[in-house]
PDB file of C-alpha atoms and ligand atoms in Angstrom:
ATOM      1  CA  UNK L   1     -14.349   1.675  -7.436  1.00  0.00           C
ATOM      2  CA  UNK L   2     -15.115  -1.613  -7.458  1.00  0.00           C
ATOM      3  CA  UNK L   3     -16.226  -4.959  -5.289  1.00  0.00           C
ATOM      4  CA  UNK L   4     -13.620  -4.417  -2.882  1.00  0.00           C
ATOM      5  CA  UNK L   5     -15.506  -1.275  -1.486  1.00  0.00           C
ATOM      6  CA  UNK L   6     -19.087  -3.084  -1.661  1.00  0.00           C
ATOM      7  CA  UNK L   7     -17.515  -5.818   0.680  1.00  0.00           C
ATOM      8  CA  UNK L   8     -16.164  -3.339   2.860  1.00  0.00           C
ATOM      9  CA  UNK L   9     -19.627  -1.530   3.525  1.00  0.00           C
ATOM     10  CA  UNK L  10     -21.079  -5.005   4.148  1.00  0.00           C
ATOM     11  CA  UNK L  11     -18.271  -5.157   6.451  1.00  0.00           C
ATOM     12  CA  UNK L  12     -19.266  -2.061   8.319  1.00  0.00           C
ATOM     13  CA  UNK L  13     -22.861  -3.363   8.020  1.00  0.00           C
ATOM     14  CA  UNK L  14     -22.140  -6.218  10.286  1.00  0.00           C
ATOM     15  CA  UNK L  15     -20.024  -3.977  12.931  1.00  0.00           C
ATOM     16  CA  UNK L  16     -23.187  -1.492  13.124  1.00  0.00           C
ATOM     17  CA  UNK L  17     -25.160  -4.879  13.840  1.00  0.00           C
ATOM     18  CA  UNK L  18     -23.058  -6.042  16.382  1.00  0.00           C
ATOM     19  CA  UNK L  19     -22.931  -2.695  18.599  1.00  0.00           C
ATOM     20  CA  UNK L  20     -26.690  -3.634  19.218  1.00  0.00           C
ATOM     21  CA  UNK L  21     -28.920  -1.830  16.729  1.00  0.00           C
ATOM     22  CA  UNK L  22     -30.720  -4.617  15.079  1.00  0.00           C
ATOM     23  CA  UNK L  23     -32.434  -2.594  12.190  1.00  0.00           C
ATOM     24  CA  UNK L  24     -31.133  -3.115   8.512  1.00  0.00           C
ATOM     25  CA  UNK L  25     -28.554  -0.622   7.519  1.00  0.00           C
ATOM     26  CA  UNK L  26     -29.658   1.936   4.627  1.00  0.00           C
ATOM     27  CA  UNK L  27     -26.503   2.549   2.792  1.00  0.00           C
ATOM     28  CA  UNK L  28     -26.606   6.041   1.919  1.00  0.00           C
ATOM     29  CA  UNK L  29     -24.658   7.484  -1.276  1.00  0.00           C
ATOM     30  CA  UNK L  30     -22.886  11.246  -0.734  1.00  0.00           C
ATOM     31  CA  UNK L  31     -26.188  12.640  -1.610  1.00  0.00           C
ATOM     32  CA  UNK L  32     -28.237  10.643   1.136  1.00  0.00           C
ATOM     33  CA  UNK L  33     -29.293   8.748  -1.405  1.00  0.00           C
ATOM     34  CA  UNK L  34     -30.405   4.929  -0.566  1.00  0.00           C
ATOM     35  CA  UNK L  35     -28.060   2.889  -2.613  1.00  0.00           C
ATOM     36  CA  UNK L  36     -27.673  -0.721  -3.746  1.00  0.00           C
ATOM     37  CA  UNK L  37     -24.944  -2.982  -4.910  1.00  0.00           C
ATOM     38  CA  UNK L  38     -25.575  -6.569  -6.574  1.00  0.00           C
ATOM     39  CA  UNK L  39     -22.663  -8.094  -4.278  1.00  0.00           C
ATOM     40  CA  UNK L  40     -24.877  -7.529  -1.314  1.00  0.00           C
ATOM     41  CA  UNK L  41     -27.846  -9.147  -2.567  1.00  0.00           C
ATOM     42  CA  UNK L  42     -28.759 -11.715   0.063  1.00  0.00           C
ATOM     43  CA  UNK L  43     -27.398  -9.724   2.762  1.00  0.00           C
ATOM     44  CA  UNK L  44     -29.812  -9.271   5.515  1.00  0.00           C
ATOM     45  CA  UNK L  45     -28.631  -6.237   7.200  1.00  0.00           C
ATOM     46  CA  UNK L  46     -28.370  -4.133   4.220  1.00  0.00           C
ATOM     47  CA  UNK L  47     -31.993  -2.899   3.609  1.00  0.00           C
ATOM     48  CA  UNK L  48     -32.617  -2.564  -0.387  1.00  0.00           C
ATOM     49  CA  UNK L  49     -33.501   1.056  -1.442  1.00  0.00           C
ATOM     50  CA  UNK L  50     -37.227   0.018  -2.267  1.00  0.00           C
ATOM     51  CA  UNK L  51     -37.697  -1.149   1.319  1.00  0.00           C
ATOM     52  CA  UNK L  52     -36.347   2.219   2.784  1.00  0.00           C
ATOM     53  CA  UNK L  53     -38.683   3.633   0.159  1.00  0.00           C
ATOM     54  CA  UNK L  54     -41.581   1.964   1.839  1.00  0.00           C
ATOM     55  CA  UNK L  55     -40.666   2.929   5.466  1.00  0.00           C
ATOM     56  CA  UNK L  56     -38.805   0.416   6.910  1.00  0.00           C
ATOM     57  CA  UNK L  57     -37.324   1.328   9.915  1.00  0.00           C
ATOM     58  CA  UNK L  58     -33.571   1.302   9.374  1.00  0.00           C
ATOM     59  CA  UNK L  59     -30.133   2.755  10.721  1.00  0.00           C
ATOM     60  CA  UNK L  60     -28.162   4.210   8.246  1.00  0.00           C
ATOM     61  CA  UNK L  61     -24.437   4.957   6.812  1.00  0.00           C
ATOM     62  CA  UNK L  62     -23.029   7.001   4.383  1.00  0.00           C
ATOM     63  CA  UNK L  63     -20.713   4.967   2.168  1.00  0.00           C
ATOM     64  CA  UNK L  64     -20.084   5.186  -1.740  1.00  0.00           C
ATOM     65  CA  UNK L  65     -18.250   6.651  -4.685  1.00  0.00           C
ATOM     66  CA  UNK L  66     -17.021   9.873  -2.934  1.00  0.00           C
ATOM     67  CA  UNK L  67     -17.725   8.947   0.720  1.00  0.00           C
ATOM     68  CA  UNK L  68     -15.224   6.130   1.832  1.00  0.00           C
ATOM     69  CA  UNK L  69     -14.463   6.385   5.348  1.00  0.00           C
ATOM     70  CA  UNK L  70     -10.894   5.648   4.229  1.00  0.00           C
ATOM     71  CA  UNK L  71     -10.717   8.658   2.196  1.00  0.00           C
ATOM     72  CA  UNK L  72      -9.714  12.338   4.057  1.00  0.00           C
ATOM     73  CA  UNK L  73     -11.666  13.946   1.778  1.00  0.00           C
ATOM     74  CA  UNK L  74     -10.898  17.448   3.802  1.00  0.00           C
ATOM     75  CA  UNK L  75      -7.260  17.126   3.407  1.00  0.00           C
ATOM     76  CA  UNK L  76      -7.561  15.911  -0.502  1.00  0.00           C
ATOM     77  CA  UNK L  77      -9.781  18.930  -1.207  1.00  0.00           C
ATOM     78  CA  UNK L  78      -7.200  21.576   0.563  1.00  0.00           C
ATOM     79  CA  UNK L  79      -4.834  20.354  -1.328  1.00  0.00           C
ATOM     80  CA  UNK L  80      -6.406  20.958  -4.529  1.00  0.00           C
ATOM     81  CA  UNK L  81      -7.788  24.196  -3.837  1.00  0.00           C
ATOM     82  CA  UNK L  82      -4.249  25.217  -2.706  1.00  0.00           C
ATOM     83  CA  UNK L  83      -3.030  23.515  -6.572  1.00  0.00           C
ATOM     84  CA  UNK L  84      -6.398  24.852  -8.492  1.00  0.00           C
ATOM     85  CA  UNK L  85      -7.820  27.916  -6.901  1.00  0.00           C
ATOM     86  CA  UNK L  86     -11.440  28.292  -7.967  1.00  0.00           C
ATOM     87  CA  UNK L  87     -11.716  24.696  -9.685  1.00  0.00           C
ATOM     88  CA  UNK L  88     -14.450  22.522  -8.620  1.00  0.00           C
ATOM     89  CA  UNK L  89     -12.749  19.946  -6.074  1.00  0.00           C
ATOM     90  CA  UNK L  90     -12.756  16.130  -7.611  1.00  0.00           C
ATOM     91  CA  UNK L  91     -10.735  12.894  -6.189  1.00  0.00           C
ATOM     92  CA  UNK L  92     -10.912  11.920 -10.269  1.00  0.00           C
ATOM     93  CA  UNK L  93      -7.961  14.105 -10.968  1.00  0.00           C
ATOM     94  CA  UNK L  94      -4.400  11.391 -11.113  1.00  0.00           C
ATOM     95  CA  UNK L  95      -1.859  14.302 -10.512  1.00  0.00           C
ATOM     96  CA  UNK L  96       1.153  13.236  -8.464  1.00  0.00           C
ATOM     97  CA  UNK L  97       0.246  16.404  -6.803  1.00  0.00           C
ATOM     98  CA  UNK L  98      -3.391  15.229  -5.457  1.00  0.00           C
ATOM     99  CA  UNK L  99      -2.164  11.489  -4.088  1.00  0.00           C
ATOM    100  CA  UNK L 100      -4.879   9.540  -2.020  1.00  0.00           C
ATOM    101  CA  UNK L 101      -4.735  10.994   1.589  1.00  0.00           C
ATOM    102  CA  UNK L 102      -6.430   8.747   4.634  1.00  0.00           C
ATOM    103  CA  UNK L 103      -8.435   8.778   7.642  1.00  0.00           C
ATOM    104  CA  UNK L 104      -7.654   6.444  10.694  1.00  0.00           C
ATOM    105  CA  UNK L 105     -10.734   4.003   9.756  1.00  0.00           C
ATOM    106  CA  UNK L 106      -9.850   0.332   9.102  1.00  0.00           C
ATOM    107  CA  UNK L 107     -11.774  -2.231   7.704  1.00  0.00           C
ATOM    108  CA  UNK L 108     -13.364  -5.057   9.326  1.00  0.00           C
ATOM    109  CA  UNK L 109     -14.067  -8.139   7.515  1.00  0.00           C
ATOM    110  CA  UNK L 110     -17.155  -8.204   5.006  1.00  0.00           C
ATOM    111  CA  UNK L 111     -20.149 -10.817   4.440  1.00  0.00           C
ATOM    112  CA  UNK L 112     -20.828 -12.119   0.697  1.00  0.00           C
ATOM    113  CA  UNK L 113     -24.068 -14.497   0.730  1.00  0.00           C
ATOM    114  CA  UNK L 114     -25.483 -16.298  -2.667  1.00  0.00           C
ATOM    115  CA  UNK L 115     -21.981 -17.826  -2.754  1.00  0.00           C
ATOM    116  CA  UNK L 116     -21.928 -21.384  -4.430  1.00  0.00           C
ATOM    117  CA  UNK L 117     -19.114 -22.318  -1.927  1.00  0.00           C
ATOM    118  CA  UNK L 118     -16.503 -24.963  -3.340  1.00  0.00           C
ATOM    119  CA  UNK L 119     -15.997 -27.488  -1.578  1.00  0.00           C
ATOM    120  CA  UNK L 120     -12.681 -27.357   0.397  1.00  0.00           C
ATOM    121  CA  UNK L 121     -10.062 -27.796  -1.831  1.00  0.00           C
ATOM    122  CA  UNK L 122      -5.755 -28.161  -2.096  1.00  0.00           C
ATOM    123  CA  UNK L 123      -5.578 -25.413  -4.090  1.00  0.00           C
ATOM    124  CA  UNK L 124      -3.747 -21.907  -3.460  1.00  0.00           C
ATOM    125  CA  UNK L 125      -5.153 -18.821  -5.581  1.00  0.00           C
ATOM    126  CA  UNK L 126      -2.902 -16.407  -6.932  1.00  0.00           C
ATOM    127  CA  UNK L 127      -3.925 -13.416  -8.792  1.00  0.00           C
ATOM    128  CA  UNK L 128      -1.256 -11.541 -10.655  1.00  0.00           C
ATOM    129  CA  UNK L 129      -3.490  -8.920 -12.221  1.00  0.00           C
ATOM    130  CA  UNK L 130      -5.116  -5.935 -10.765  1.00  0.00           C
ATOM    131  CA  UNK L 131      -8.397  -4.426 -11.997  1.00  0.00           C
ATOM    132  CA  UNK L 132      -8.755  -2.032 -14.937  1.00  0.00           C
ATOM    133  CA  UNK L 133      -7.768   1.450 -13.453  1.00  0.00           C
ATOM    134  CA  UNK L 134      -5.698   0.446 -10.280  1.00  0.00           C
ATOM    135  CA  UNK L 135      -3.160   2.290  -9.354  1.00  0.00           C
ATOM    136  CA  UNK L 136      -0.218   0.922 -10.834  1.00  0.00           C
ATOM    137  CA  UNK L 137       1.341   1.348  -7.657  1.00  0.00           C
ATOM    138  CA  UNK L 138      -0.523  -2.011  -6.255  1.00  0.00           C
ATOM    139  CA  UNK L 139       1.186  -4.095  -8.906  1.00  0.00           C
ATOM    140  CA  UNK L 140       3.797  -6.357  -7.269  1.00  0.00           C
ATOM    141  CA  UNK L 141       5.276  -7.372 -11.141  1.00  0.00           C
ATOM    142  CA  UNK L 142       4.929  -9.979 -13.194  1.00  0.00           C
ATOM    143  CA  UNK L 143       8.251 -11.610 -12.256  1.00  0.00           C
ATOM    144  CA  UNK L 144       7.737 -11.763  -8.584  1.00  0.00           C
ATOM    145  CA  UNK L 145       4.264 -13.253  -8.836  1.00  0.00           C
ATOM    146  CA  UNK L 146       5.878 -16.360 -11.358  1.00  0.00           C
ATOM    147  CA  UNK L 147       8.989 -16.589  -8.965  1.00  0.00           C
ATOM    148  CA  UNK L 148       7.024 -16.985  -6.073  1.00  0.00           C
ATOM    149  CA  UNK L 149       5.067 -19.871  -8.184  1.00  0.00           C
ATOM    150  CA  UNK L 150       8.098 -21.440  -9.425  1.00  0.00           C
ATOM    151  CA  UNK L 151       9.335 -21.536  -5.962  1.00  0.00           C
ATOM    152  CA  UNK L 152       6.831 -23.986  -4.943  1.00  0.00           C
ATOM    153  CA  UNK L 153       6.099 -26.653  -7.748  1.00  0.00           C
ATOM    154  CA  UNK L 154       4.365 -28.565  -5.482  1.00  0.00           C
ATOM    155  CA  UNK L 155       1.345 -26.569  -4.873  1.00  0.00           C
ATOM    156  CA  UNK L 156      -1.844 -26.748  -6.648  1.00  0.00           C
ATOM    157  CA  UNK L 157      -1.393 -23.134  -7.765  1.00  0.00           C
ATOM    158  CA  UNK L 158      -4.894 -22.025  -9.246  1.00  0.00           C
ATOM    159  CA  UNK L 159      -5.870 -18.185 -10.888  1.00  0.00           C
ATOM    160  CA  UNK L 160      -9.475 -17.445 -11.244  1.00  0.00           C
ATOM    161  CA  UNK L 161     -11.397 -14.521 -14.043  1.00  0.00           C
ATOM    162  CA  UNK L 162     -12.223 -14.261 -16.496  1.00  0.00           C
ATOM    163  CA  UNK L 163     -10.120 -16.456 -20.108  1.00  0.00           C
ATOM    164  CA  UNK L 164      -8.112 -14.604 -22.253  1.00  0.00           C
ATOM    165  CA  UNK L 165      -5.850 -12.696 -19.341  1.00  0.00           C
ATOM    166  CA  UNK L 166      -2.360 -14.030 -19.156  1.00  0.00           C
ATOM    167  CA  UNK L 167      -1.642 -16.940 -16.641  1.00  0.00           C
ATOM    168  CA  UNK L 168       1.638 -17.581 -14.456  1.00  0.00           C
ATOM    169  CA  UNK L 169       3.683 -20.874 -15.769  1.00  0.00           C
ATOM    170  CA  UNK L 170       2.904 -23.774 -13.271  1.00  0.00           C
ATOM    171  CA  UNK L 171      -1.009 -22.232 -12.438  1.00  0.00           C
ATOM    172  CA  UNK L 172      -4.414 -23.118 -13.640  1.00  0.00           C
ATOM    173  CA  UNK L 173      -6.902 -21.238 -14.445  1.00  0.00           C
ATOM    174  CA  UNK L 174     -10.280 -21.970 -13.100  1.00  0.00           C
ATOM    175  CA  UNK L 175     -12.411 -19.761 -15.909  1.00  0.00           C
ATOM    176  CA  UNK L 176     -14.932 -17.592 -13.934  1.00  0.00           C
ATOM    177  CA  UNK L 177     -17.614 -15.902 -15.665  1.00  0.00           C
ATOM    178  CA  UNK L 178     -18.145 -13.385 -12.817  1.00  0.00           C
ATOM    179  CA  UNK L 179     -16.987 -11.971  -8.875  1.00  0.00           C
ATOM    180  CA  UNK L 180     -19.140 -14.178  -6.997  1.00  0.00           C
ATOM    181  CA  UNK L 181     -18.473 -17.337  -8.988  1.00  0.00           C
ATOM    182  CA  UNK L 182     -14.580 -16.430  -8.460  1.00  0.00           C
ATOM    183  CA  UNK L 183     -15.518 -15.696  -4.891  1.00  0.00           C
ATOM    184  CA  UNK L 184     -17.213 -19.561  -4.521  1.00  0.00           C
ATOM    185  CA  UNK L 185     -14.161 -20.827  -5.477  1.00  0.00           C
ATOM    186  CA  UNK L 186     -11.925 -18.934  -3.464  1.00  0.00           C
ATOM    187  CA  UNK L 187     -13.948 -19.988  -0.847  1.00  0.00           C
ATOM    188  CA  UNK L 188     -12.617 -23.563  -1.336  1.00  0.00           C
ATOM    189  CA  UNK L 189      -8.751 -22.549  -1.584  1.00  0.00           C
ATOM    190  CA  UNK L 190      -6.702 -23.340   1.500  1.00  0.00           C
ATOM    191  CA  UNK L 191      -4.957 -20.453   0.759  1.00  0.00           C
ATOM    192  CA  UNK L 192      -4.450 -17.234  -1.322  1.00  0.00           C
ATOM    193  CA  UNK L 193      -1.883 -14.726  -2.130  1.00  0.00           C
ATOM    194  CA  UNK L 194      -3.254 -11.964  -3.243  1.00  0.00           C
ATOM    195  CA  UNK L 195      -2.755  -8.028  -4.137  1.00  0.00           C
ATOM    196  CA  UNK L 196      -4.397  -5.364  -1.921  1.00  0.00           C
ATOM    197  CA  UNK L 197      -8.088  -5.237  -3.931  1.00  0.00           C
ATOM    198  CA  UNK L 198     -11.819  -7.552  -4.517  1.00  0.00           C
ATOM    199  CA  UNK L 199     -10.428 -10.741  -3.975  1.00  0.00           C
ATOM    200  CA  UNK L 200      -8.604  -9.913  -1.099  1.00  0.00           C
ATOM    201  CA  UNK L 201     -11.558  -8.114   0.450  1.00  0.00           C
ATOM    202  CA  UNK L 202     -13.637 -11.459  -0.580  1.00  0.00           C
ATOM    203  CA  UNK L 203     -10.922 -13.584   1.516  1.00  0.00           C
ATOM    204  CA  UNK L 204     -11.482 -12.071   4.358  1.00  0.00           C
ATOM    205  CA  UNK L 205     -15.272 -12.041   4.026  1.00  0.00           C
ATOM    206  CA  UNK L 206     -14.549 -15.781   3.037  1.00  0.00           C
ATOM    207  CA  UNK L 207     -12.276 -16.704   5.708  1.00  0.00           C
ATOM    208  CA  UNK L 208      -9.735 -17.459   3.371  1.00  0.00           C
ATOM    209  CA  UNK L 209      -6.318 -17.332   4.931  1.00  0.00           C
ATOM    210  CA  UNK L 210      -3.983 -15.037   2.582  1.00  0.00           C
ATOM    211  CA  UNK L 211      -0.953 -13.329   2.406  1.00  0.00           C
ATOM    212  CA  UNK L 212      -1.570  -9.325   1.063  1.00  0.00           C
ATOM    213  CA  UNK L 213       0.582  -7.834  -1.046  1.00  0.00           C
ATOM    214  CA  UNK L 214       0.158  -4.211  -0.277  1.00  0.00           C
ATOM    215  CA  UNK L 215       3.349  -2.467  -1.338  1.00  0.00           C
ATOM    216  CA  UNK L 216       3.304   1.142  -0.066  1.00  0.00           C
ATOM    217  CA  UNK L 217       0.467   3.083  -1.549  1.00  0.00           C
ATOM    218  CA  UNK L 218      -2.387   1.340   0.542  1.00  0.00           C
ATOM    219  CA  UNK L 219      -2.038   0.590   4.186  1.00  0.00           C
ATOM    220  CA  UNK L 220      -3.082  -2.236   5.853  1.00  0.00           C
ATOM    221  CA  UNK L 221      -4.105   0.043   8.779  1.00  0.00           C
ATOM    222  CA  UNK L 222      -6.951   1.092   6.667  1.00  0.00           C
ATOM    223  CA  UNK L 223      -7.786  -1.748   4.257  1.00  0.00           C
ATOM    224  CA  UNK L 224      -6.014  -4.640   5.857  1.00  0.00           C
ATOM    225  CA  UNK L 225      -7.553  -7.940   7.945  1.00  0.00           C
ATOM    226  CA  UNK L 226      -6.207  -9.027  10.677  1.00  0.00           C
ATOM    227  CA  UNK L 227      -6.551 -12.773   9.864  1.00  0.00           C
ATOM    228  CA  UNK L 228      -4.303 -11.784   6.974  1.00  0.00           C
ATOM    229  CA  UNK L 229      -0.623 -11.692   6.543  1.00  0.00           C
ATOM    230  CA  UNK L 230      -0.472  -7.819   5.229  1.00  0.00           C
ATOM    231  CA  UNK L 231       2.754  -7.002   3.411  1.00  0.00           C
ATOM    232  CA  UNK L 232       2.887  -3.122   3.889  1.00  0.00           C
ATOM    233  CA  UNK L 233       7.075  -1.720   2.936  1.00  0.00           C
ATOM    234  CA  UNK L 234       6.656   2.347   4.174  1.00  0.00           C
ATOM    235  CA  UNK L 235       9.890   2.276   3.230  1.00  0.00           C
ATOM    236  CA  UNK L 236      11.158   4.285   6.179  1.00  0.00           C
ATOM    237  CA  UNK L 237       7.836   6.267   6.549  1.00  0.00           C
ATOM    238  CA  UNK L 238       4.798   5.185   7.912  1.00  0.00           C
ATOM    239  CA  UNK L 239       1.847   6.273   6.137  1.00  0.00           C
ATOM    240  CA  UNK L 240       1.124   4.905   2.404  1.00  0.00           C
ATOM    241  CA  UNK L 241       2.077   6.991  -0.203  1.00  0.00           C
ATOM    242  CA  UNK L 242      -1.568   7.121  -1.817  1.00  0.00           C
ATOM    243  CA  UNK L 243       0.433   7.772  -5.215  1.00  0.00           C
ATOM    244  CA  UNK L 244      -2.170   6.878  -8.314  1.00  0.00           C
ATOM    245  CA  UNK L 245       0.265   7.586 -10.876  1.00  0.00           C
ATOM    246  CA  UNK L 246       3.435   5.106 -10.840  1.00  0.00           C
ATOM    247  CA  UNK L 247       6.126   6.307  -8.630  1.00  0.00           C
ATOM    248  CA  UNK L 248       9.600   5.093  -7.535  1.00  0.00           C
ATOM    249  CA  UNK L 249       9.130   4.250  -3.574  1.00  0.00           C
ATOM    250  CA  UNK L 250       6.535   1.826  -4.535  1.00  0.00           C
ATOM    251  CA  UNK L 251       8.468   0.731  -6.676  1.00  0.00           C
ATOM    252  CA  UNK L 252      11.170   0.173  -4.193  1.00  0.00           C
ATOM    253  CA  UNK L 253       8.679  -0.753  -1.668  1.00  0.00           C
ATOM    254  CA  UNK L 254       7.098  -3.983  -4.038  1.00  0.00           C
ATOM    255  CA  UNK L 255      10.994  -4.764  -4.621  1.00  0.00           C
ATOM    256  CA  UNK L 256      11.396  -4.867  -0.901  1.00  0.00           C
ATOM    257  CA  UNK L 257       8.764  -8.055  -0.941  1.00  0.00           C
ATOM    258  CA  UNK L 258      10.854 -11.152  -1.810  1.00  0.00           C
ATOM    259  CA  UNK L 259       9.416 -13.821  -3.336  1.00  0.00           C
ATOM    260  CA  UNK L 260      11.164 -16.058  -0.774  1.00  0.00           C
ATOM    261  CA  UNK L 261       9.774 -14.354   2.004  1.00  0.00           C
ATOM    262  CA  UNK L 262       6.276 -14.156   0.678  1.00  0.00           C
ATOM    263  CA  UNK L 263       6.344 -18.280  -0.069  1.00  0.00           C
ATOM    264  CA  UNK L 264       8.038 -18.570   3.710  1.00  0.00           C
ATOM    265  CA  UNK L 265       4.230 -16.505   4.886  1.00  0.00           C
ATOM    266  CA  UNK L 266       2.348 -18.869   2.550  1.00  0.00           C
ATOM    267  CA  UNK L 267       4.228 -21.918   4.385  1.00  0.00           C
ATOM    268  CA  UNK L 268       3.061 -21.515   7.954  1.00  0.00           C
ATOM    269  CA  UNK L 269      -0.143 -20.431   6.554  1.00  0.00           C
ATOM    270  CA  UNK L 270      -0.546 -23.663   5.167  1.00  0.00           C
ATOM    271  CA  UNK L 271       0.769 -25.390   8.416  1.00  0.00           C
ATOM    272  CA  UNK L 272      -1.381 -23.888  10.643  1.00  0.00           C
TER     273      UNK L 272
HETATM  274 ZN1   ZN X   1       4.729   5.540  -3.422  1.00  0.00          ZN
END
């Protein structure tokens, strides 16, 4: 996966700090395996895998592809062995059959440091795309994300990334040639709306007030801020769905996020 999971260990980096152990935390891989990540470059409290190498005395966690503390992996790999006796268990598999099950561990928010920080600004970020290889399931549709725009001419609506990607009618696009340049300019918004994923992660690290479109797959019980406005529709359950492949009650569940409702969020964010 991508950033969004870096800024989350960072994030758990920082509560293992605060409960009073003040050695750098070795972030281990599945294996036990020191790891890095270039998004927490600059971080103090993450010790770099050469440091461990030489001794230094650290406290550790086990976080990376295959070890999210989001992720049950127990329950996912029951239910595969119960759908593929005898095949070697793997999250990789999108079968509506194997959806994303969940532990009770919720994210607190992240640190990003070698951030160019724009100044404060009077723009709002919006981000209508999701990364290569989401789960469709996260997309809150292209219509939505230009009503909510259209609804409010008045802002300075802004989208960062890379060029080439489609922009809403009414937004900028501030050209950004990589996450933590996007990430120094979201710094300076005074607001974002956002879908549940990096940037969102980043707002919280940021402080960036935003409004989280999370539909029904994720939950913001696991992946949410609470200095964010989460938008989580169980549609009559509770838990997220955890669906990767596209499936109807997300669907119904980003239709149950109005535009008008979203931009009424956005509003006392930006009155506060
Ligand atoms: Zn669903």
């Amino acid at each position: 996966m991508g950033y969004g999971d870096e800024i989350m260990v960072a994030g758990e980096a920082r509560r293992l700090w605060r409960a009073g152990d003040p050695r750098p935390v070795a972030v281990l891989d599945r294996h036990g395996r020191p790891r890095r990540h270039p998004i927490w470059d600059g971080n103090p409290r993450i010790a770099r895998p050469e440091a461990v190498a030489r001794g230094l005395a650290v406290q550790t966690l086990v976080n990376g592809p295959g070890c999210r503390p989001y992720v049950d992996y127990v329950a996912m790999h029951n239910e595969f062995a119960a759908l593929f006796p005898g095949r070697p268990f793997t999250t990789k598999l999108c079968d509506p059959r194997l959806p994303w099950r969940y532990t009770a561990w919720r994210a607190s928010p992240g640190e990003l440091f070698h951030v160019s920080r724009r100044e404060p600004g009077d723009y709002v970020v919006v981000e209508p795309h999701l990364k290569a290889g989401a789960s469709p399931n996260k997309d809150w549709g292209w219509d939505r994300w230009q009503a909510l725009v259209s609804s409010r001419r008045d802002l300075d609506w802004v989208q960062l990334g890379a060029g080439g990607v489609r922009v809403l009618e009414g937004v900028r696009q501030l050209e950004t040639a990589d996450f933590r340049t996007a990430c120094g300019l979201l710094a300076g918004a005074r607001a974002a709306v956002l879908p549940e994923g990096g940037l969102h992660h980043a707002a919280a690290a940021l402080d960036v007030p935003a409004v989280v479109i999370f539909g029904a797959m994720t939950s913001p019980a696991n992946t949410g801020y609470a200095s964010h406005v989460n938008l989580f529709e169980p549609m009559g359950g509770e838990s997220p769905c955890g669906q990767r492949v596209a499936c109807d009650h997300c669907a119904q569940a980003m239709a149950a996020i109005d535009p008008a409702a979203v931009a009424d969020h956005l509003e006392r964010i930006l009155d506060a």
